Amino acid sequence: MEKKQLDLFKTGLMIGAGIGLVSGITAAVWVKNRNALGADDVLDTVKRAFQKEGPIEGSWITFEKQPVRKFAVHSDAYSGGITRMEDGQLVMYEFLADTNTGTVLDIQRSIA
C-alpha cells in the first residue's frame, strides 16, 4: 500500500513539474514577443546612428504604431524623421522603424 502511494506521489509530482515548466516557457515566449520598444527608445537608437556621421538639427517620431508589410514580412513600425545640415543644405530623412527591435525598415532622404 505504501509503495502504491509513493508511486502516485511521484507521478503527480512529475506531472505538476512538467505543467509548470511548459507554462513557464510559454509565458516567457509570450512576454518576449509582446515586449515592444517605446517610441522614444526607437528614436534614440536612430539618432545615435545618425550622430556617428555628424550632428543632427532635429528629430521627431510618431507614438502610434502602424502596420507595415515588406514583401512577406508583416510587422508594426513607428514613423519618424531626422534633419541635419549637409553641404550647407538642410536634409531630412524620414524613416520607418520596427517597434520590437528598433531596426530601420525604410528610409527616405529629401532636401528641404
mmCIF file of C-alpha atoms in Angstrom:
data_model
loop_
_atom_site.group_PDB
_atom_site.id
_atom_site.type_symbol
_atom_site.label_atom_id
_atom_site.label_comp_id
_atom_site.label_asym_id
_atom_site.label_seq_id
_atom_site.Cartn_x
_atom_site.Cartn_y
_atom_site.Cartn_z
ATOM 1 C CA MET A 1 0.000 0.000 0.000
ATOM 2 C CA GLU A 2 2.814 2.449 0.872
ATOM 3 C CA LYS A 3 4.621 1.714 -2.396
ATOM 4 C CA LYS A 4 1.439 2.481 -4.359
ATOM 5 C CA GLN A 5 1.038 5.830 -2.556
ATOM 6 C CA LEU A 6 4.678 6.698 -3.160
ATOM 7 C CA ASP A 7 4.305 5.883 -6.870
ATOM 8 C CA LEU A 8 1.180 8.077 -7.089
ATOM 9 C CA PHE A 9 3.027 10.899 -5.325
ATOM 10 C CA LYS A 10 5.976 10.656 -7.745
ATOM 11 C CA THR A 11 3.644 10.591 -10.740
ATOM 12 C CA GLY A 12 1.729 13.642 -9.506
ATOM 13 C CA LEU A 13 4.952 15.474 -8.764
ATOM 14 C CA MET A 14 6.296 14.773 -12.275
ATOM 15 C CA ILE A 15 3.039 15.907 -13.902
ATOM 16 C CA GLY A 16 2.993 19.103 -11.836
ATOM 17 C CA ALA A 17 6.635 19.868 -12.620
ATOM 18 C CA GLY A 18 6.025 19.259 -16.325
ATOM 19 C CA ILE A 19 2.989 21.547 -16.390
ATOM 20 C CA GLY A 20 4.947 24.235 -14.532
ATOM 21 C CA LEU A 21 7.876 24.006 -16.927
ATOM 22 C CA VAL A 22 5.699 24.195 -20.040
ATOM 23 C CA SER A 23 3.703 27.106 -18.572
ATOM 24 C CA GLY A 24 6.886 28.992 -17.703
ATOM 25 C CA ILE A 25 8.377 28.586 -21.165
ATOM 26 C CA THR A 26 5.110 29.592 -22.825
ATOM 27 C CA ALA A 27 4.796 32.697 -20.637
ATOM 28 C CA ALA A 28 8.407 33.728 -21.308
ATOM 29 C CA VAL A 29 7.964 33.438 -25.079
ATOM 30 C CA TRP A 30 4.665 35.341 -24.965
ATOM 31 C CA VAL A 31 6.138 38.198 -22.910
ATOM 32 C CA LYS A 32 9.200 38.422 -25.176
ATOM 33 C CA ASN A 33 7.027 38.659 -28.302
ATOM 34 C CA ARG A 34 4.719 41.280 -26.757
ATOM 35 C CA ASN A 35 7.519 43.447 -25.415
ATOM 36 C CA ALA A 36 7.700 46.314 -27.901
ATOM 37 C CA LEU A 37 10.112 49.207 -27.569
ATOM 38 C CA GLY A 38 8.763 52.640 -26.815
ATOM 39 C CA ALA A 39 8.819 55.304 -29.495
ATOM 40 C CA ASP A 40 11.387 57.351 -27.532
ATOM 41 C CA ASP A 41 13.717 54.336 -27.315
ATOM 42 C CA VAL A 42 13.476 53.754 -31.062
ATOM 43 C CA LEU A 43 14.140 57.437 -31.793
ATOM 44 C CA ASP A 44 17.186 57.404 -29.502
ATOM 45 C CA THR A 45 18.568 54.376 -31.362
ATOM 46 C CA VAL A 46 18.132 56.039 -34.764
ATOM 47 C CA LYS A 47 19.559 59.352 -33.517
ATOM 48 C CA ARG A 48 22.677 57.628 -32.159
ATOM 49 C CA ALA A 49 23.244 56.003 -35.551
ATOM 50 C CA PHE A 50 22.946 59.373 -37.342
ATOM 51 C CA GLN A 51 25.156 61.157 -34.805
ATOM 52 C CA LYS A 52 28.014 58.778 -35.643
ATOM 53 C CA GLU A 53 28.199 60.522 -39.028
ATOM 54 C CA GLY A 54 27.744 64.070 -37.734
ATOM 55 C CA PRO A 55 25.491 66.388 -35.745
ATOM 56 C CA ILE A 56 21.739 66.455 -36.260
ATOM 57 C CA GLU A 57 19.499 69.524 -36.212
ATOM 58 C CA GLY A 58 16.239 67.945 -35.097
ATOM 59 C CA SER A 59 14.216 64.764 -34.831
ATOM 60 C CA TRP A 60 10.640 63.550 -34.405
ATOM 61 C CA ILE A 61 8.687 60.302 -34.125
ATOM 62 C CA THR A 62 5.036 59.270 -34.018
ATOM 63 C CA PHE A 63 3.856 57.402 -30.957
ATOM 64 C CA GLU A 64 1.258 55.380 -32.863
ATOM 65 C CA LYS A 65 2.247 52.011 -34.261
ATOM 66 C CA GLN A 66 1.378 51.387 -37.866
ATOM 67 C CA PRO A 67 1.253 48.039 -39.629
ATOM 68 C CA VAL A 68 3.965 47.592 -42.260
ATOM 69 C CA ARG A 69 4.409 44.887 -44.863
ATOM 70 C CA LYS A 70 7.746 44.379 -46.571
ATOM 71 C CA PHE A 71 7.351 41.552 -49.061
ATOM 72 C CA ALA A 72 6.078 38.605 -46.979
ATOM 73 C CA VAL A 73 7.072 40.073 -43.607
ATOM 74 C CA HIS A 74 4.419 41.813 -41.510
ATOM 75 C CA SER A 75 5.360 43.981 -38.534
ATOM 76 C CA ASP A 76 4.472 47.157 -36.676
ATOM 77 C CA ALA A 77 6.536 50.304 -37.095
ATOM 78 C CA TYR A 78 6.933 53.859 -35.877
ATOM 79 C CA SER A 79 7.487 56.620 -38.420
ATOM 80 C CA GLY A 80 9.885 59.433 -37.682
ATOM 81 C CA GLY A 81 12.405 61.819 -39.080
ATOM 82 C CA ILE A 82 15.855 63.307 -38.626
ATOM 83 C CA THR A 83 17.085 66.635 -40.021
ATOM 84 C CA ARG A 84 20.709 67.632 -40.461
ATOM 85 C CA MET A 85 22.856 70.071 -42.386
ATOM 86 C CA GLU A 86 24.763 68.581 -45.313
ATOM 87 C CA ASP A 87 26.861 70.759 -47.624
ATOM 88 C CA GLY A 88 25.071 73.886 -46.411
ATOM 89 C CA GLN A 89 21.599 72.470 -47.085
ATOM 90 C CA LEU A 90 19.019 71.165 -44.622
ATOM 91 C CA VAL A 91 18.394 67.488 -45.404
ATOM 92 C CA MET A 92 15.509 65.485 -43.973
ATOM 93 C CA TYR A 93 15.478 61.729 -43.507
ATOM 94 C CA GLU A 94 12.093 60.087 -42.906
ATOM 95 C CA PHE A 95 12.199 56.532 -41.582
ATOM 96 C CA LEU A 96 10.086 53.556 -40.536
ATOM 97 C CA ALA A 97 11.492 51.594 -37.607
ATOM 98 C CA ASP A 98 10.354 48.236 -36.217
ATOM 99 C CA THR A 99 8.594 48.584 -32.846
ATOM 100 C CA ASN A 100 10.132 45.405 -31.402
ATOM 101 C CA THR A 101 13.782 45.834 -32.376
ATOM 102 C CA GLY A 102 14.194 49.484 -33.377
ATOM 103 C CA THR A 103 15.637 48.386 -36.720
ATOM 104 C CA VAL A 104 15.129 50.875 -39.545
ATOM 105 C CA LEU A 105 12.920 49.198 -42.140
ATOM 106 C CA ASP A 106 12.830 52.027 -44.687
ATOM 107 C CA ILE A 107 14.375 55.466 -45.052
ATOM 108 C CA GLN A 108 13.763 58.324 -47.500
ATOM 109 C CA ARG A 109 16.105 61.299 -47.981
ATOM 110 C CA SER A 110 14.840 64.683 -49.161
ATOM 111 C CA ILE A 111 16.313 68.160 -49.324
ATOM 112 C CA ALA A 112 14.198 70.734 -47.511
#
